């Protein structure tokens, strides 16, 4: 349920930042998002952090690409939402997530446990591709 609620919040984020990007610029909206996110994360870290941030230097560098991927995700929304709308943008992103997630699970990439592709996952993917096709045409 939390993941569904968070997904709903991402649609709001797409709508908000798509409009902000039109007003202030794409990269400016992207910067604002991550700047505010960094401030909020810092406050949460100060009051609730229990980990060891210095351990990040021992982590394999390729595993730190999440920041780059987050910027790419938001830039895609900032650019895409004004052009095609929130619905198509979010459905396309979810389809991309599903395809990649199925591959990661199936092959056990990035240290994930292997979960073979089954007919239910393929059916869900086909339905999502159908939903994307219906919203495009």
Coordinates of N, CA, C and O in Angstrom, one line a residue:
X1 N 0.8 -1.2 0.0 CA 0.0 0.0 0.0 C 0.9 1.3 0.0 O 0.5 2.2 -0.6
X2 N 2.0 1.2 0.7 CA 2.9 2.4 0.8 C 3.5 2.6 -0.6 O 3.6 3.8 -1.1
X3 N 3.8 1.6 -1.3 CA 4.4 1.7 -2.7 C 3.3 2.3 -3.6 O 3.7 3.2 -4.5
X4 N 2.1 1.9 -3.5 CA 1.0 2.5 -4.3 C 0.9 4.0 -4.0 O 0.7 4.8 -4.9
X5 N 0.8 4.3 -2.7 CA 0.7 5.7 -2.4 C 1.9 6.5 -2.9 O 1.7 7.7 -3.3
X6 N 3.1 6.0 -2.8 CA 4.3 6.7 -3.3 C 4.2 6.9 -4.8 O 4.6 7.9 -5.3
X7 N 3.7 5.9 -5.5 CA 3.5 6.0 -6.9 C 2.5 7.1 -7.2 O 2.7 7.9 -8.2
X8 N 1.5 7.3 -6.4 CA 0.6 8.4 -6.6 C 1.3 9.7 -6.4 O 1.1 10.7 -7.2
X9 N 2.1 9.8 -5.4 CA 2.9 11.0 -5.2 C 3.8 11.3 -6.4 O 4.0 12.5 -6.7
X10 N 4.4 10.3 -7.0 CA 5.2 10.5 -8.2 C 4.4 11.2 -9.3 O 5.0 12.0 -10.1
X11 N 3.2 10.8 -9.5 CA 2.4 11.5 -10.5 C 2.2 12.9 -10.2 O 2.2 13.8 -11.1
X12 N 1.9 13.3 -8.9 CA 1.8 14.7 -8.5 C 3.2 15.4 -8.8 O 3.2 16.5 -9.3
X13 N 4.3 14.7 -8.5 CA 5.6 15.3 -8.7 C 5.8 15.6 -10.2 O 6.2 16.7 -10.6
X14 N 5.4 14.6 -11.1 CA 5.5 14.9 -12.5 C 4.7 16.1 -13.0 O 5.2 16.9 -13.7
X15 N 3.5 16.2 -12.5 CA 2.7 17.3 -12.9 C 3.2 18.7 -12.4 O 3.3 19.6 -13.1
X16 N 3.7 18.7 -11.1 CA 4.3 19.9 -10.5 C 5.5 20.3 -11.2 O 5.7 21.5 -11.6
X17 N 6.4 19.4 -11.4 CA 7.7 19.7 -12.0 C 7.6 20.0 -13.5 O 8.4 20.7 -14.1
X18 N 6.6 19.3 -14.2 CA 6.4 19.6 -15.6 C 6.1 21.1 -15.8 O 6.6 21.8 -16.6
X19 N 5.2 21.6 -14.9 CA 4.7 23.0 -15.0 C 5.9 23.9 -14.6 O 6.1 24.9 -15.2
X20 N 6.6 23.5 -13.5 CA 7.7 24.3 -13.0 C 8.8 24.5 -14.1 O 9.3 25.5 -14.4
X21 N 9.0 23.3 -14.8 CA 10.0 23.4 -15.9 C 9.7 24.3 -17.0 O 10.5 25.0 -17.6
X22 N 8.4 24.4 -17.3 CA 7.9 25.3 -18.3 C 8.1 26.8 -17.9 O 8.4 27.7 -18.7
X23 N 8.0 27.1 -16.6 CA 8.1 28.4 -16.1 C 9.6 28.9 -15.8 O 9.9 30.0 -16.1
X24 N 10.4 28.0 -15.3 CA 11.7 28.4 -14.8 C 12.8 27.7 -15.7 O 14.0 28.2 -15.6
X25 N 12.5 26.7 -16.4 CA 13.5 26.0 -17.2 C 13.7 24.6 -16.7 O 13.5 24.3 -15.5
X26 N 14.0 23.7 -17.6 CA 14.1 22.3 -17.3 C 15.2 22.0 -16.3 O 14.9 21.3 -15.3
X27 N 16.4 22.4 -16.6 CA 17.5 22.1 -15.6 C 17.3 22.9 -14.3 O 17.7 22.4 -13.2
X28 N 16.7 24.0 -14.3 CA 16.4 24.8 -13.1 C 15.4 24.1 -12.2 O 15.6 24.0 -11.0
X29 N 14.4 23.5 -12.8 CA 13.4 22.7 -12.1 C 14.0 21.5 -11.5 O 13.8 21.1 -10.3
X30 N 14.9 20.8 -12.3 CA 15.6 19.6 -11.8 C 16.5 20.0 -10.7 O 16.5 19.3 -9.6
X31 N 17.2 21.1 -10.8 CA 18.1 21.5 -9.7 C 17.3 21.8 -8.4 O 17.7 21.4 -7.3
X32 N 16.2 22.5 -8.6 CA 15.4 22.9 -7.4 C 15.0 21.6 -6.7 O 15.1 21.5 -5.4
X33 N 14.5 20.6 -7.4 CA 14.0 19.4 -6.8 C 15.1 18.7 -6.0 O 14.9 18.4 -4.8
X34 N 16.3 18.6 -6.6 CA 17.4 17.9 -5.8 C 18.0 18.7 -4.7 O 18.4 18.2 -3.7
X35 N 18.0 20.1 -4.9 CA 18.5 20.9 -3.8 C 17.5 20.8 -2.6 O 18.0 20.6 -1.5
X36 N 16.2 20.9 -2.9 CA 15.3 20.8 -1.7 C 15.3 19.4 -1.1 O 15.3 19.2 0.1
X37 N 15.5 18.4 -2.0 CA 15.6 17.0 -1.5 C 16.8 16.8 -0.6 O 16.8 16.1 0.4
X38 N 17.9 17.5 -1.0 CA 19.2 17.4 -0.2 C 19.0 18.0 1.1 O 19.4 17.5 2.1
X39 N 18.3 19.2 1.2 CA 18.1 19.9 2.4 C 17.2 19.0 3.3 O 17.5 18.8 4.5
X40 N 16.1 18.5 2.8 CA 15.2 17.7 3.6 C 15.9 16.4 4.1 O 15.8 16.0 5.2
X41 N 16.7 15.8 3.2 CA 17.4 14.6 3.6 C 18.4 14.8 4.6 O 18.6 14.0 5.6
X42 N 19.1 16.0 4.6 CA 20.1 16.4 5.6 C 19.4 16.5 6.9 O 19.9 16.1 8.0
X43 N 18.3 17.2 6.9 CA 17.5 17.4 8.2 C 17.1 16.0 8.8 O 17.3 15.8 10.0
X44 N 16.6 15.1 8.0 CA 16.2 13.8 8.4 C 17.4 13.0 8.9 O 17.4 12.3 9.9
X45 N 18.6 13.2 8.2 CA 19.8 12.5 8.6 C 20.3 13.0 10.0 O 20.6 12.2 10.8
X46 N 20.2 14.3 10.2 CA 20.7 14.8 11.5 C 19.8 14.3 12.6 O 20.4 13.9 13.7
X47 N 18.5 14.2 12.4 CA 17.7 13.9 13.5 C 17.4 12.4 13.6 O 17.2 11.9 14.7
X48 N 17.5 11.6 12.5 CA 17.1 10.2 12.6 C 18.1 9.3 12.0 O 18.0 8.1 12.1
X49 N 19.2 9.8 11.5 CA 20.2 8.9 10.9 C 20.9 8.0 11.9 O 21.3 8.4 12.9
X50 N 21.0 6.7 11.5 CA 21.6 5.8 12.4 C 22.8 5.0 11.7 O 23.4 4.2 12.3
X51 N 23.0 5.3 10.4 CA 24.0 4.6 9.6 C 25.4 5.2 9.7 O 25.7 5.9 10.6
X52 N 26.2 4.8 8.7 CA 27.6 5.3 8.7 C 27.8 5.9 7.3 O 28.2 5.1 6.4
X53 N 27.6 7.1 7.1 CA 27.8 7.8 5.8 C 29.2 7.7 5.3 O 29.4 7.6 4.1
X54 N 30.2 7.6 6.1 CA 31.5 7.5 5.6 C 31.8 6.2 5.0 O 32.7 6.0 4.2
X55 N 31.0 5.2 5.2 CA 31.2 3.9 4.6 C 30.9 3.9 3.1 O 31.2 3.0 2.4
X56 N 30.3 5.0 2.6 CA 30.0 5.1 1.2 C 31.3 5.1 0.4 O 31.3 4.7 -0.8
X57 N 32.4 5.5 1.0 CA 33.7 5.5 0.2 C 34.2 4.1 -0.1 O 35.0 3.9 -0.9
X58 N 33.7 3.1 0.7 CA 34.1 1.7 0.5 C 33.2 1.0 -0.4 O 33.5 -0.2 -0.8
X59 N 32.1 1.6 -0.8 CA 31.1 1.0 -1.7 C 31.6 1.0 -3.1 O 32.2 2.0 -3.5
X60 N 31.3 0.0 -3.9 CA 31.7 0.0 -5.3 C 31.1 1.2 -6.0 O 29.9 1.5 -5.9
X61 N 31.9 2.0 -6.7 CA 31.5 3.2 -7.3 C 30.4 3.1 -8.3 O 29.5 3.9 -8.4
X62 N 30.3 2.0 -9.1 CA 29.2 1.8 -10.0 C 27.9 1.7 -9.3 O 26.8 2.0 -9.9
X63 N 27.9 1.3 -8.0 CA 26.6 1.2 -7.3 C 26.1 2.5 -6.9 O 25.0 2.6 -6.3
X64 N 26.9 3.6 -7.1 CA 26.4 4.9 -6.7 C 25.8 5.7 -7.9 O 25.6 6.9 -7.8
X65 N 25.4 5.0 -8.9 CA 24.8 5.6 -10.1 C 23.4 6.1 -9.8 O 22.8 6.7 -10.7
X66 N 22.8 5.7 -8.7 CA 21.4 6.1 -8.4 C 21.2 7.6 -8.5 O 20.1 8.0 -9.0
X67 N 22.1 8.4 -8.1 CA 21.9 9.9 -8.2 C 21.7 10.3 -9.7 O 20.9 11.1 -10.0
X68 N 22.6 9.7 -10.5 CA 22.5 10.0 -12.0 C 21.1 9.5 -12.5 O 20.5 10.2 -13.3
X69 N 20.7 8.4 -12.1 CA 19.5 7.8 -12.6 C 18.3 8.6 -12.1 O 17.3 8.8 -12.9
X70 N 18.4 9.2 -10.9 CA 17.3 10.0 -10.4 C 17.2 11.3 -11.2 O 16.1 11.8 -11.5
X71 N 18.3 11.9 -11.5 CA 18.3 13.1 -12.3 C 17.7 12.8 -13.7 O 16.9 13.6 -14.2
X72 N 18.1 11.7 -14.3 CA 17.5 11.3 -15.6 C 16.0 11.2 -15.5 O 15.3 11.6 -16.4
X73 N 15.5 10.5 -14.5 CA 14.1 10.3 -14.3 C 13.4 11.6 -14.2 O 12.4 11.8 -14.9
X74 N 13.8 12.5 -13.4 CA 13.1 13.8 -13.2 C 13.2 14.6 -14.4 O 12.2 15.3 -14.8
X75 N 14.4 14.7 -15.1 CA 14.5 15.4 -16.3 C 13.5 14.9 -17.4 O 12.9 15.7 -18.1
X76 N 13.3 13.6 -17.4 CA 12.4 13.0 -18.4 C 10.9 13.5 -18.1 O 10.2 13.8 -19.0
X77 N 10.6 13.6 -16.8 CA 9.3 14.1 -16.4 C 9.1 15.6 -16.8 O 8.1 16.0 -17.3
X78 N 10.1 16.3 -16.4 CA 10.0 17.8 -16.6 C 9.9 18.1 -18.1 O 9.1 19.0 -18.5
X79 N 10.6 17.3 -19.0 CA 10.5 17.5 -20.4 C 9.2 16.9 -21.0 O 8.5 17.5 -21.8
X80 N 8.9 15.7 -20.5 CA 7.8 14.9 -21.1 C 6.4 15.3 -20.7 O 5.5 15.3 -21.6
X81 N 6.2 15.7 -19.5 CA 4.8 16.0 -19.0 C 4.2 17.1 -19.8 O 3.0 17.0 -20.2
X82 N 4.9 18.2 -20.0 CA 4.2 19.3 -20.8 C 3.9 18.8 -22.3 O 3.0 19.4 -22.9
X83 N 4.6 17.9 -22.8 CA 4.4 17.4 -24.2 C 3.3 16.4 -24.3 O 2.4 16.5 -25.1
X84 N 3.4 15.3 -23.5 CA 2.4 14.2 -23.6 C 1.5 14.1 -22.5 O 0.5 13.3 -22.5
X85 N 1.7 14.8 -21.4 CA 0.8 14.7 -20.2 C 1.4 13.8 -19.1 O 2.3 13.0 -19.4
X86 N 0.8 13.9 -18.0 CA 1.2 13.1 -16.8 C 0.9 11.6 -17.0 O 1.8 10.8 -16.8
X87 N -0.3 11.3 -17.5 CA -0.7 9.9 -17.7 C 0.3 9.1 -18.6 O 0.8 8.1 -18.2
X88 N 0.5 9.6 -19.8 CA 1.4 8.9 -20.7 C 2.8 8.8 -20.2 O 3.4 7.8 -20.2
X89 N 3.3 9.9 -19.6 CA 4.6 9.9 -19.0 C 4.8 8.8 -18.0 O 5.7 8.1 -17.9
X90 N 3.8 8.8 -17.0 CA 3.9 7.8 -15.9 C 3.7 6.4 -16.4 O 4.4 5.5 -15.9
X91 N 2.8 6.2 -17.3 CA 2.6 4.8 -17.8 C 3.9 4.3 -18.5 O 4.4 3.2 -18.3
X92 N 4.5 5.2 -19.4 CA 5.7 4.8 -20.0 C 6.8 4.5 -19.1 O 7.6 3.6 -19.2
X93 N 6.9 5.3 -18.0 CA 8.0 5.1 -17.0 C 7.7 3.8 -16.3 O 8.6 3.0 -16.1
X94 N 6.5 3.5 -15.9 CA 6.2 2.2 -15.3 C 6.4 1.0 -16.2 O 7.0 0.0 -15.7
X95 N 6.1 1.1 -17.5 CA 6.4 0.1 -18.4 C 7.9 -0.2 -18.4 O 8.4 -1.3 -18.4
X96 N 8.7 0.9 -18.5 CA 10.2 0.8 -18.5 C 10.7 0.1 -17.2 O 11.6 -0.7 -17.2
X97 N 10.0 0.5 -16.1 CA 10.4 -0.1 -14.8 C 10.1 -1.6 -14.8 O 10.8 -2.4 -14.3
X98 N 8.9 -1.9 -15.3 CA 8.5 -3.4 -15.3 C 9.4 -4.2 -16.2 O 9.9 -5.3 -15.7
X99 N 9.7 -3.7 -17.4 CA 10.6 -4.5 -18.2 C 12.0 -4.7 -17.6 O 12.5 -5.8 -17.5
X100 N 12.5 -3.6 -17.1 CA 13.9 -3.7 -16.4 C 13.8 -4.6 -15.2 O 14.7 -5.4 -14.9
X101 N 12.8 -4.4 -14.4 CA 12.6 -5.2 -13.1 C 12.5 -6.7 -13.4 O 13.1 -7.5 -12.7
X102 N 11.8 -7.0 -14.4 CA 11.6 -8.4 -14.8 C 13.0 -9.0 -15.2 O 13.4 -10.1 -14.8
X103 N 13.8 -8.2 -16.0 CA 15.1 -8.7 -16.4 C 16.1 -8.8 -15.2 O 16.8 -9.8 -15.1
X104 N 16.0 -7.8 -14.3 CA 16.9 -7.9 -13.1 C 16.6 -9.1 -12.3 O 17.5 -9.8 -11.9
X105 N 15.3 -9.3 -12.1 CA 14.9 -10.5 -11.3 C 15.2 -11.8 -12.0 O 15.7 -12.7 -11.3
X106 N 15.0 -11.9 -13.2 CA 15.2 -13.1 -14.0 C 16.7 -13.5 -14.0 O 17.0 -14.7 -13.8
X107 N 17.5 -12.5 -14.2 CA 19.0 -12.8 -14.3 C 19.7 -12.6 -13.0 O 20.9 -12.9 -13.0
X108 N 19.1 -12.1 -12.0 CA 19.8 -11.8 -10.8 C 20.8 -10.7 -10.9 O 21.8 -10.7 -10.1
X109 N 20.6 -9.8 -11.7 CA 21.5 -8.7 -11.9 C 21.6 -7.8 -10.7 O 20.7 -7.8 -9.8
X110 N 22.7 -7.2 -10.5 CA 23.0 -6.2 -9.4 C 22.9 -6.8 -8.0 O 22.5 -6.1 -7.1
X111 N 23.1 -8.1 -7.9 CA 23.1 -8.8 -6.7 C 21.7 -9.2 -6.2 O 21.6 -9.7 -5.1
X112 N 20.7 -9.1 -7.0 CA 19.4 -9.5 -6.7 C 19.2 -11.0 -6.7 O 19.9 -11.7 -7.5
X113 N 18.3 -11.5 -5.9 CA 18.0 -12.9 -6.0 C 17.3 -13.2 -7.3 O 16.5 -12.4 -7.7
X114 N 17.5 -14.4 -7.8 CA 16.9 -14.7 -9.1 C 15.4 -15.1 -8.9 O 15.1 -15.9 -8.1
X115 N 14.6 -14.6 -9.7 CA 13.2 -14.9 -9.8 C 12.8 -15.1 -11.2 O 12.7 -14.1 -12.0
X116 N 12.6 -16.4 -11.7 CA 12.4 -16.6 -13.1 C 11.1 -15.9 -13.6 O 10.1 -15.7 -12.8
X117 N 11.1 -15.5 -14.8 CA 10.0 -14.8 -15.4 C 8.9 -15.9 -15.6 O 9.1 -17.0 -16.1
X118 N 7.7 -15.6 -15.1 CA 6.6 -16.5 -15.2 C 5.5 -15.9 -16.1 O 5.6 -14.7 -16.5
X119 N 4.5 -16.6 -16.4 CA 3.4 -16.2 -17.2 C 2.7 -15.0 -16.7 O 2.2 -14.1 -17.4
X120 N 2.5 -14.9 -15.4 CA 1.8 -13.8 -14.8 C 2.6 -12.5 -15.0 O 2.0 -11.4 -15.3
X121 N 3.9 -12.5 -14.9 CA 4.7 -11.3 -15.1 C 4.6 -10.9 -16.6 O 4.5 -9.7 -16.9
X122 N 4.7 -11.9 -17.4 CA 4.6 -11.5 -18.9 C 3.2 -11.0 -19.2 O 3.1 -10.0 -19.9
X123 N 2.1 -11.5 -18.6 CA 0.8 -11.0 -18.8 C 0.7 -9.6 -18.3 O 0.1 -8.7 -18.9
X124 N 1.2 -9.3 -17.1 CA 1.2 -8.0 -16.6 C 1.9 -7.0 -17.5 O 1.4 -5.9 -17.7
X125 N 3.0 -7.4 -18.0 CA 3.8 -6.6 -18.9 C 3.0 -6.3 -20.2 O 2.9 -5.2 -20.7
X126 N 2.4 -7.3 -20.8 CA 1.6 -7.2 -22.0 C 0.4 -6.2 -21.7 O 0.1 -5.3 -22.5
X127 N -0.2 -6.3 -20.6 CA -1.3 -5.4 -20.2 C -0.9 -4.0 -20.1 O -1.5 -3.1 -20.6
X128 N 0.3 -3.8 -19.5 CA 0.8 -2.4 -19.4 C 1.2 -1.9 -20.7 O 1.0 -0.7 -21.0
X129 N 1.8 -2.7 -21.6 CA 2.1 -2.2 -22.9 C 0.8 -1.9 -23.7 O 0.8 -0.9 -24.4
X130 N -0.2 -2.7 -23.5 CA -1.5 -2.3 -24.1 C -2.1 -1.0 -23.5 O -2.6 -0.2 -24.3
X131 N -1.9 -0.8 -22.2 CA -2.4 0.5 -21.6 C -1.6 1.7 -22.2 O -2.2 2.7 -22.6
X132 N -0.3 1.5 -22.4 CA 0.5 2.5 -23.0 C 0.0 2.8 -24.5 O -0.2 3.9 -24.9
X133 N -0.2 1.7 -25.2 CA -0.6 1.9 -26.6 C -2.0 2.6 -26.7 O -2.2 3.5 -27.5
X134 N -2.9 2.2 -25.8 CA -4.2 2.8 -25.8 C -4.2 4.3 -25.4 O -4.9 5.1 -26.0
X135 N -3.3 4.7 -24.6 CA -3.2 6.1 -24.2 C -2.5 6.9 -25.3 O -2.7 8.1 -25.4
X136 N -1.6 6.3 -26.1 CA -0.9 7.0 -27.2 C -1.8 7.3 -28.4 O -1.6 8.2 -29.1
X137 N -2.7 6.4 -28.6 CA -3.5 6.5 -29.9 C -5.0 6.8 -29.7 O -5.6 6.5 -28.8

